[in-house]
């Protein structure tokens, strides 16, 4: 369902040229649970942004559910991000003014889901992440783990074919990060395709395939037994 | 996302920063408020001028000496001596002029007036014919100046109420008292009712008395002619115009040494003057609206920069460019419209008190209220467009990385 073909990403900043990704190729099939690991600066986030259609590769092709992303207009990309991808950011990125519930409702508002269906769906996904009793809390009234679970719930509302998470536990103490991993494991068991970037060995161990990046190149891509 | 949802969101955004919201609408409030106030005052004073001129009588034609440029309509003014009392009498007695009712003549000049109790400088009008009737003047006390007074150049005077107060004090009945005009003693025989304006400041004496005893002239400064009906005004204007041409031995209207005005003409000129004045002031107030708009644009640009991450996130979650533009436009329009509504209310309150203060008719000009609401939303759109466009152009990844 995802396919990267010879993807490179080159940043040029004031004459300084950084090759964040070079010649990356791999496929992700439906139902996979993948960890992308690698040292800091190896290009993990850059790759994740491209996979999430937030950014375009400098060269190479990225095909998402059969569609060539770079040949797609801004507004269609917005729709793809809305319907086909659930993105979970390292720093939660909840809107601080809104309650947990309203944050979760947002993607459905952009999708134009009828109002009466939204609330039921939002409650359902908040239940999946175990937050049905904190719906009315604003982000600053939630713990880090709870915020991240709101972010996961938000990523789930549109039932995207793929969930992308960039160090979802990076900002969390270990007991909270265990909570999150349990949620991801549960979701994968239900059939969601999941790609997680992580530094955390114990998280990587729970996935089924580990891709290792070093200096923008894939140095290993192996199933995890 | 529907427009209503976007509206609800912008309300909640503007609520979170109440102080900023209030301050940023201040320019619009002041601008709209002063436009409303000035437009209302302008309309009120226009209406007051109109009713004042109309109170002089819609059937009234005014003949003044001085050449006309377009038919009998417009003309020069000043110290022309071409019009005489005989002209007025000729109009009165002519068989050919059958559209008029009555005629009056006036010669007026400013001069020194005194009584035992005070002295002042005022306009003295020598009058003859149905002067009081034609100019809608009635007496509050005493009697009018008559044709007989005129015949015998009587030294009798009727005072305007202001003059009466000035010379004899508030509420004192001056009938029977003596006043001094240009060194001549006149006995006061009446006082006119207040009409507002300069008629209250005048002293009326018989025309012949003014011409022969006071000022030593033989011409008149104005002849007043009352037409039989409002519809007959044009016919009356032509009839007396040609009669006067003939009497003055002129062959065509272009050579006329007099001008004829109707109340309509005066009304038009006066309205033009107040309209120009109002437009000028409103224009100045409108400039403050532009300043207010720039204030809105400034605050919206700050907002967009502050909320770069939010915009990136919204795009990452599926917001299209149009949705982002609508969201920020909605915020600026809500700002300017609420400023506009507050401005309208303040403007209406201010103009209520000001029209009272200047004893103008109190009117609410609903067009200006409608206009203000439209103008403020247009300002919101115009000055909000660039910041909203800027927000929509942000690439999601750049915006998310923004720190
Ligand atoms: N906008 C940019 N402009 C220039 N260089 C960039 C930009 N974004 C990333 N880079 C560079 O690209 C390389 C890869 O960055 P990336 O954020 O993908 O690393 P990462 O693997 O996610 O690191 P970490 O584990 O620390 O998050 C780094 O060398 C970084 O400096
Ligand atoms: Mg990273």
XYZ file of C-alpha atoms and ligand atoms in Angstrom:
660
model
C 0.000 0.000 0.000
C 3.014 2.306 0.461
C 5.909 2.189 -1.887
C 9.097 4.267 -1.855
C 11.130 4.043 -5.050
C 14.667 5.466 -4.935
C 13.640 8.373 -2.748
C 16.208 11.093 -2.024
C 15.757 14.254 -0.027
C 18.317 17.011 -0.270
C 18.213 20.176 1.811
C 20.151 23.221 0.671
C 20.524 25.951 3.227
C 22.778 28.895 2.441
C 25.053 26.801 0.263
C 25.186 23.932 2.772
C 23.920 20.748 1.150
C 22.497 18.001 3.346
C 21.443 14.733 1.871
C 18.909 13.665 4.497
C 17.749 10.638 2.501
C 19.523 8.886 -0.313
C 18.081 6.263 -2.583
C 15.510 4.810 -0.206
C 13.349 1.980 -1.559
C 10.896 -0.193 0.342
C 7.295 -1.357 0.416
C 4.775 -1.541 3.199
C 1.927 -4.038 2.922
C -1.428 -3.939 4.608
C -1.424 -5.014 8.258
C 2.318 -4.580 8.812
C 3.760 -3.251 12.083
C 7.107 -1.601 11.333
C 9.695 0.225 13.430
C 12.123 2.648 11.816
C 15.201 3.084 13.975
C 18.527 4.845 13.572
C 20.787 7.406 15.174
C 19.802 11.037 15.529
C 20.022 12.905 12.247
C 19.811 9.756 10.156
C 16.716 10.983 8.299
C 13.897 9.174 10.120
C 11.627 12.179 10.518
C 12.340 13.313 6.985
C 11.243 9.913 5.703
C 8.151 9.946 7.887
C 7.083 13.361 6.543
C 7.380 12.071 3.010
C 5.415 8.916 3.872
C 2.737 11.130 5.425
C 2.480 13.346 2.324
C 3.541 16.353 4.397
C 6.647 16.808 2.273
C 7.859 15.760 -1.163
C 11.063 13.894 -2.061
C 13.715 15.733 -4.072
C 13.899 12.775 -6.416
C 12.373 9.319 -6.655
C 8.770 8.271 -6.454
C 6.455 7.811 -3.547
C 3.290 5.883 -4.236
C 0.516 5.931 -1.654
C -2.445 3.625 -2.204
C -1.675 3.581 -5.922
C -1.337 7.350 -6.275
C 1.862 9.185 -7.213
C 2.088 11.809 -4.473
C 4.337 14.378 -6.151
C 1.952 14.690 -9.093
C -0.892 15.570 -6.770
C -2.250 19.040 -5.981
C -2.151 20.666 -2.535
C -5.846 20.218 -1.921
C -5.889 16.570 -2.994
C -2.901 15.947 -0.718
C -4.866 17.555 2.107
C -7.658 15.122 1.402
C -5.240 12.172 1.355
C -3.772 13.253 4.698
C -7.280 13.579 6.000
C -8.663 10.227 4.887
C -5.816 7.809 4.297
C -3.162 8.735 6.828
C -3.209 9.070 10.592
C -0.218 11.065 11.754
C 0.977 10.999 15.356
C 3.576 13.604 16.197
C 6.407 13.442 18.665
C 5.153 16.568 20.426
C 1.413 15.636 20.364
C 0.399 18.815 18.482
C -3.022 19.178 20.038
C -4.786 22.524 19.693
C -4.526 23.975 23.212
C -7.791 25.956 23.053
C -9.896 22.880 22.444
C -10.993 20.015 24.648
C -9.752 16.485 23.935
C -13.086 15.738 22.291
C -12.930 18.776 19.999
C -9.386 17.919 18.959
C -10.569 14.473 18.002
C -13.542 15.914 16.099
C -11.363 18.163 13.930
C -10.361 15.740 11.115
C -14.009 14.736 10.728
C -15.001 18.386 10.427
C -12.468 18.832 7.608
C -13.750 15.674 5.944
C -17.316 16.954 6.075
C -18.608 13.984 8.053
C -22.245 14.688 9.017
C -22.384 16.251 12.473
C -24.522 13.595 14.115
C -22.044 10.849 13.169
C -19.011 12.728 14.442
C -19.708 12.578 18.153
C -20.381 8.842 18.191
C -17.181 8.165 16.271
C -15.091 10.465 18.494
C -16.395 8.744 21.634
C -15.666 5.378 20.098
C -12.000 6.166 19.340
C -11.510 7.865 22.709
C -12.740 4.619 24.262
C -10.194 2.653 22.217
C -7.383 4.720 23.785
C -9.062 4.547 27.208
C -9.918 8.244 27.604
C -13.701 8.257 27.571
C -13.741 9.923 31.009
C -11.368 12.774 30.029
C -13.110 14.008 26.890
C -13.879 17.482 28.162
C -10.370 18.122 29.485
C -8.247 20.689 27.705
C -4.761 19.495 26.682
C -3.179 21.314 29.644
C -5.398 19.255 31.956
C -4.011 15.974 30.636
C -0.811 14.035 31.353
C 1.749 13.518 28.581
C 0.591 9.949 27.975
C -3.026 11.046 27.904
C -2.223 13.818 25.406
C -0.485 11.318 23.175
C -3.488 9.027 23.422
C -5.741 11.912 22.360
C -3.418 12.395 19.394
C -3.732 8.695 18.557
C -7.521 8.887 18.873
C -7.463 11.870 16.529
C -5.371 9.872 14.032
C -7.877 7.022 14.215
C -11.144 8.912 13.661
C -11.028 8.847 9.885
C -10.139 5.117 9.916
C -7.003 5.736 7.856
C -5.396 2.816 6.066
C -2.079 3.668 7.694
C -0.891 5.121 10.993
C 2.432 6.963 11.070
C 3.967 7.796 14.445
C 7.136 9.870 14.880
C 8.664 8.943 18.239
C 5.253 8.810 19.886
C 6.813 7.976 23.250
C 9.878 10.193 22.990
C 8.529 12.745 25.439
C 7.052 10.274 27.904
C 8.208 8.477 31.052
C 8.484 4.676 30.650
C 5.187 3.702 32.312
C 3.329 6.085 30.008
C 5.196 4.892 26.947
C 4.141 1.321 27.808
C 0.505 2.530 27.744
C 1.002 3.873 24.246
C 2.716 0.758 22.928
C -0.140 -1.361 24.233
C -2.536 0.845 22.265
C -0.509 0.405 19.057
C -0.255 -3.365 19.536
C -4.008 -3.553 20.017
C -4.619 -1.482 16.892
C -2.285 -3.650 14.803
C -4.111 -6.744 15.998
C -7.315 -5.155 14.716
C -5.694 -4.840 11.286
C -4.256 -1.286 11.198
C -1.005 -0.796 9.297
C 1.450 0.990 11.590
C 4.859 2.609 11.064
C 6.626 3.860 14.198
C 9.844 5.813 14.432
C 11.586 5.132 17.688
C 14.821 5.255 19.599
C 13.409 2.879 22.123
C 14.690 -0.731 21.901
C 11.812 -2.222 23.861
C 9.279 -0.652 21.528
C 11.115 -1.809 18.437
C 11.071 -5.320 19.849
C 7.273 -5.376 19.834
C 7.037 -4.653 16.100
C 7.180 -7.222 13.311
C 9.743 -5.577 11.042
C 12.614 -3.210 11.765
C 14.119 -0.812 9.215
C 17.417 0.750 10.257
C 18.524 4.100 8.801
C 22.063 5.455 8.978
C 23.070 8.685 7.235
C 19.964 8.655 5.094
C 20.440 5.118 3.835
C 18.691 1.887 4.750
C 21.356 -0.326 6.259
C 19.071 -3.136 7.290
C 15.448 -4.133 6.748
C 14.577 -7.338 8.583
C 11.586 -9.090 10.053
C 11.592 -9.095 13.853
C 11.183 -12.497 15.383
C -16.211 22.235 7.535
C -19.292 24.401 7.281
C -19.316 28.192 7.519
C -21.197 28.035 10.805
C -18.542 25.797 12.336
C -15.807 28.123 11.112
C -17.764 31.032 12.604
C -18.077 29.286 15.968
C -14.359 28.581 15.933
C -13.412 32.160 15.195
C -15.627 33.337 18.059
C -13.827 30.987 20.427
C -10.424 32.149 19.124
C -11.338 35.813 19.549
C -12.670 35.055 23.037
C -9.404 33.569 24.235
C -7.681 36.898 23.676
C -10.318 39.397 24.732
C -8.050 42.364 25.363
C -6.386 42.065 21.987
C -9.724 41.608 20.259
C -11.098 44.734 21.927
C -8.045 46.838 21.106
C -7.850 45.723 17.508
C -11.470 46.678 16.844
C -11.026 50.113 18.400
C -10.000 51.735 15.117
C -13.091 50.375 13.368
C -15.326 51.422 16.263
C -14.043 54.991 16.137
C -14.145 55.149 12.345
C -17.664 53.764 11.953
C -18.890 55.748 14.948
C -17.709 59.058 13.532
C -19.002 58.301 10.033
C -22.446 57.541 11.479
C -22.409 60.645 13.660
C -21.363 62.944 10.846
C -23.782 61.483 8.326
C -26.647 61.796 10.779
C -25.712 65.358 11.699
C -25.367 66.226 8.027
C -28.783 64.853 7.190
C -30.328 66.510 10.217
C -28.940 69.931 9.365
C -29.969 69.487 5.744
C -33.475 68.687 6.879
C -33.511 71.684 9.186
C -32.345 74.039 6.416
C -34.990 72.591 4.128
C -37.840 73.000 6.580
C -36.674 76.509 7.398
C -36.659 77.542 3.750
C -39.950 75.798 3.116
C -41.509 77.619 6.049
C -40.968 80.783 4.033
C -43.634 79.521 1.674
C -43.452 77.289 -1.344
C -45.287 79.811 -3.506
C -42.794 82.595 -2.951
C -40.693 84.105 -5.732
C -37.883 86.467 -4.824
C -36.721 89.174 -7.229
C -33.316 90.737 -6.648
C -31.429 93.351 -8.600
C -28.363 92.140 -10.493
C -27.837 90.612 -13.894
C -28.870 87.082 -14.541
C -26.790 84.606 -16.464
C -29.298 81.896 -17.268
C -32.733 83.196 -17.998
C -34.178 84.667 -14.835
C -32.627 82.059 -12.642
C -29.168 82.873 -11.429
C -27.720 86.232 -10.937
C -25.088 88.435 -9.437
C -25.782 90.202 -6.188
C -24.669 93.329 -4.472
C -25.273 96.996 -4.588
C -27.316 97.046 -7.760
C -29.907 99.769 -7.770
C -31.973 98.592 -10.718
C -35.047 97.462 -8.820
C -37.635 99.943 -7.591
C -40.841 99.939 -5.629
C -42.609 100.956 -8.824
C -41.600 97.595 -10.282
C -43.420 95.864 -7.463
C -46.480 98.028 -7.985
C -46.410 97.352 -11.723
C -46.375 93.615 -11.082
C -49.249 94.035 -8.663
C -51.351 96.060 -11.071
C -50.520 94.494 -14.398
C -53.396 92.906 -16.332
C -50.985 90.495 -17.986
C -49.689 89.003 -14.782
C -52.563 86.810 -13.674
C -50.781 84.039 -11.838
C -49.816 85.993 -8.755
C -51.575 86.779 -5.550
C -49.663 89.465 -3.753
C -46.451 91.465 -3.865
C -44.131 92.992 -1.288
C -40.914 94.996 -1.425
C -38.049 95.466 0.959
C -35.043 97.705 1.293
C -32.720 96.618 4.063
C -29.431 97.815 5.438
C -27.489 97.459 8.662
C -27.326 100.369 10.981
C -26.997 101.441 14.592
C -30.021 101.041 16.913
C -30.397 102.166 20.486
C -32.925 102.429 23.291
C -32.670 103.757 26.841
C -31.438 100.389 27.983
C -29.075 99.257 25.251
C -27.761 99.622 21.762
C -26.852 97.284 18.962
C -26.175 96.995 15.271
C -28.972 95.388 13.290
C -30.535 94.995 9.914
C -33.347 97.474 9.318
C -35.857 96.513 6.638
C -38.128 99.042 5.045
C -41.167 97.088 3.880
C -44.227 97.618 1.757
C -47.065 95.488 0.428
C -48.109 92.163 1.944
C -44.685 91.650 3.422
C -45.577 89.853 6.655
C -48.091 87.612 4.927
C -45.694 86.617 2.138
C -42.845 85.867 4.501
C -45.082 84.030 6.962
C -44.330 86.431 9.769
C -46.871 86.890 12.532
C -46.866 89.231 15.495
C -46.697 88.171 19.096
C -47.800 91.570 20.283
C -48.860 94.935 18.817
C -49.791 95.736 15.231
C -48.275 95.526 11.745
C -46.842 98.205 9.501
C -49.587 99.339 7.129
C -49.823 101.002 3.745
C -50.874 104.145 5.552
C -47.634 104.249 7.564
C -45.878 104.032 4.232
C -47.805 106.905 2.695
C -47.013 109.258 5.539
C -43.427 107.939 6.067
C -44.355 107.176 9.650
C -41.535 106.561 12.098
C -42.954 103.294 13.366
C -41.035 100.051 13.930
C -41.815 96.374 14.446
C -39.033 94.498 16.240
C -37.763 90.960 15.828
C -37.911 89.074 19.163
C -34.104 88.935 19.550
C -33.766 92.658 18.998
C -36.590 93.323 21.413
C -34.803 91.307 24.074
C -31.525 93.032 23.342
C -32.945 96.517 23.547
C -35.542 96.098 26.288
C -34.753 92.908 28.121
C -36.298 89.451 28.273
C -40.109 89.362 28.395
C -40.566 93.105 28.396
C -43.332 94.412 26.113
C -41.724 97.267 24.152
C -44.886 98.460 22.387
C -45.203 102.195 22.923
C -41.504 102.616 23.724
C -39.185 104.676 21.588
C -36.024 103.492 19.838
C -33.354 105.353 17.956
C -32.470 104.303 14.403
C -29.697 106.242 12.713
C -30.367 109.120 15.097
C -34.118 109.208 14.371
C -36.695 108.404 17.038
C -39.133 105.600 16.092
C -42.020 104.329 18.149
C -42.313 100.574 18.545
C -45.714 99.282 17.453
C -45.181 95.519 17.531
C -42.941 92.510 17.997
C -42.816 89.491 15.649
C -43.063 85.856 16.711
C -39.799 83.944 16.667
C -39.130 82.087 13.402
C -35.494 81.262 14.012
C -32.738 82.605 11.805
C -32.045 86.197 10.870
C -35.693 87.315 10.698
C -35.591 87.372 14.513
C -32.747 89.870 14.368
C -34.466 92.425 12.161
C -36.324 95.690 12.624
C -39.150 96.466 10.240
C -40.099 100.029 9.289
C -42.225 101.440 6.424
C -40.399 101.268 3.081
C -40.728 104.955 2.296
C -39.415 105.835 5.736
C -36.361 103.671 5.194
C -35.721 104.993 1.715
C -36.275 108.701 2.305
C -35.533 109.311 5.980
C -33.038 106.661 7.012
C -30.887 105.749 4.023
C -31.609 108.245 1.246
C -32.096 105.755 -1.574
C -34.783 105.215 -4.164
C -34.338 101.522 -5.014
C -35.346 98.334 -3.203
C -33.197 95.321 -2.426
C -35.852 92.634 -2.832
C -39.303 92.223 -4.298
C -41.324 89.284 -2.997
C -44.044 87.812 -5.182
C -46.559 85.209 -4.060
C -47.819 82.936 -6.844
C -51.419 81.758 -6.770
C -50.379 78.123 -6.642
C -47.278 76.021 -6.506
C -48.011 74.687 -9.999
C -48.184 78.198 -11.353
C -44.661 79.073 -10.197
C -43.038 78.731 -13.626
C -45.742 80.734 -15.357
C -45.503 83.426 -12.674
C -41.741 83.535 -13.019
C -42.028 84.061 -16.776
C -44.853 86.579 -16.621
C -43.155 88.856 -14.156
C -39.768 88.301 -15.763
C -40.988 89.590 -19.147
C -42.912 92.404 -17.516
C -39.787 93.602 -15.717
C -37.685 93.223 -18.899
C -40.120 95.457 -20.700
C -40.149 98.026 -17.894
C -36.340 98.040 -17.839
C -36.233 98.307 -21.638
C -34.353 95.099 -22.170
C -34.986 92.938 -25.218
C -33.952 89.477 -24.065
C -33.639 87.551 -20.804
C -29.816 87.542 -21.232
C -29.785 91.288 -20.632
C -31.891 91.143 -17.484
C -30.672 93.399 -14.667
C -32.553 91.385 -12.051
C -32.819 87.759 -10.973
C -35.779 85.689 -9.897
C -35.396 82.878 -7.398
C -37.935 80.398 -6.185
C -37.670 78.707 -2.796
C -36.738 75.627 -4.787
C -33.600 77.375 -6.088
C -32.570 78.486 -2.613
C -33.263 75.019 -1.295
C -31.033 73.463 -3.912
C -28.132 75.787 -3.204
C -28.431 75.315 0.538
C -28.685 71.543 0.208
C -25.657 71.531 -2.032
C -23.640 73.423 0.531
C -24.565 71.179 3.452
C -24.137 68.074 1.294
C -20.625 69.126 0.291
C -19.771 69.884 3.874
C -21.123 66.556 5.089
C -19.314 64.682 2.349
C -16.064 66.371 3.292
C -16.344 65.514 6.982
C -17.493 61.991 6.233
C -14.513 61.607 3.928
C -12.191 62.514 6.769
C -13.941 60.019 9.037
C -13.617 57.401 6.308
C -9.849 57.835 6.400
C -9.926 56.758 10.027
C -11.699 53.620 8.809
C -8.779 52.814 6.541
C -6.433 53.304 9.484
C -8.668 50.950 11.453
C -8.461 48.431 8.627
C -4.688 48.568 8.646
C -4.824 47.893 12.388
C -6.892 44.773 11.695
C -4.452 43.632 9.012
C -1.568 44.110 11.406
C -3.181 42.062 14.168
C -4.154 39.333 11.703
C -0.566 39.090 10.441
C 0.604 38.710 14.033
C -2.046 36.040 14.581
C -0.977 34.082 11.520
C 2.654 34.111 12.629
C 1.754 33.108 16.171
C -0.363 30.250 14.956
C 2.000 28.884 12.307
C 2.168 25.508 14.045
C -1.598 25.393 14.357
C -1.981 26.105 10.649
C 0.543 23.371 9.813
C -1.294 20.939 12.037
C -4.655 21.791 10.514
C -3.218 21.196 7.050
C -1.678 17.935 8.209
C -5.117 16.893 9.452
C -6.709 17.649 6.103
C -7.575 21.368 5.978
C -7.631 22.626 2.406
C -6.319 26.057 1.421
C -9.840 27.364 1.001
C -10.734 26.278 4.529
C -7.696 28.035 6.021
C -8.432 31.216 4.046
C -12.057 31.122 5.158
C -11.049 30.614 8.779
C -8.763 33.646 8.925
C -11.066 35.814 6.824
C -13.889 34.879 9.157
C -11.827 36.032 12.124
C -11.056 39.412 10.605
C -14.631 39.903 9.393
C -16.041 38.995 12.805
C -13.609 41.538 14.280
C -14.591 44.341 11.915
C -18.326 43.623 11.967
C -18.464 43.567 15.753
C -16.418 46.777 15.717
C -18.870 48.126 13.157
C -21.903 47.252 15.251
C -20.434 48.832 18.376
C -19.420 51.853 16.282
C -22.943 52.203 14.890
C -24.453 52.076 18.379
C -22.014 54.656 19.734
C -22.516 56.811 16.647
C -26.285 56.726 17.063
C -26.022 57.635 20.738
C -23.587 60.455 19.965
C -25.737 61.860 17.166
C -28.829 61.660 19.382
C -27.163 63.911 21.930
C -25.582 66.195 19.339
C -28.812 66.780 17.393
C -30.474 67.593 20.710
C -27.653 69.921 21.685
C -27.861 71.850 18.402
C -31.673 71.573 18.350
C -31.691 69.767 15.000
C -34.416 67.307 14.038
C -33.407 63.941 15.463
C -33.300 61.364 12.697
C -31.781 57.933 12.403
C -30.342 57.452 8.981
C -30.875 53.747 8.438
C -28.999 53.807 5.152
C -25.891 54.917 6.978
C -26.342 52.092 9.494
C -26.671 49.567 6.687
C -23.767 51.148 4.893
C -21.593 50.998 8.017
C -22.228 47.291 8.460
C -21.438 46.615 4.805
C -18.358 48.835 4.897
C -17.008 47.167 8.017
C -17.393 43.697 6.556
C -15.730 44.840 3.340
C -12.854 46.218 5.414
C -12.603 42.868 7.188
C -12.393 41.052 3.871
C -10.021 43.498 2.175
C -7.576 43.825 5.038
C -7.936 40.202 6.150
C -7.302 38.777 2.708
C -3.530 39.094 2.656
C -2.950 37.541 6.108
C -5.408 34.742 5.288
C -3.708 34.115 1.945
C -0.349 34.034 3.704
C -1.660 31.462 6.173
C -3.059 29.262 3.433
C 0.261 29.286 1.574
C 2.174 27.772 4.486
C 3.487 24.312 3.681
C 2.387 21.890 6.382
C 5.895 20.647 7.018
C 7.423 24.132 7.286
C 4.628 25.181 9.599
C 4.956 22.133 11.853
C 8.705 22.666 12.169
C 8.227 26.358 13.050
C 9.475 27.227 16.492
N 14.592 21.892 6.829
C 15.836 21.388 6.843
N 16.818 22.092 6.281
C 18.066 21.613 6.263
N 18.416 20.452 6.790
C 17.482 19.688 7.392
C 16.127 20.133 7.444
N 15.385 19.183 8.076
C 16.233 18.202 8.408
N 17.492 18.488 7.986
C 18.655 17.654 8.113
O 18.332 16.400 7.586
C 18.947 15.387 8.382
C 17.894 14.389 8.837
O 17.019 15.007 9.737
P 15.836 14.249 10.442
O 15.047 15.216 11.208
O 15.133 13.422 9.435
O 16.638 13.277 11.452
P 16.037 12.211 12.480
O 16.545 10.911 12.055
O 14.590 12.385 12.606
O 16.754 12.681 13.807
P 16.206 12.565 15.312
O 16.269 11.182 15.703
O 17.126 13.445 16.059
O 14.799 13.106 15.279
C 19.649 16.071 9.553
O 21.022 16.169 9.243
C 19.046 17.437 9.573
O 19.980 18.385 9.981
Mg 13.191 13.062 14.165
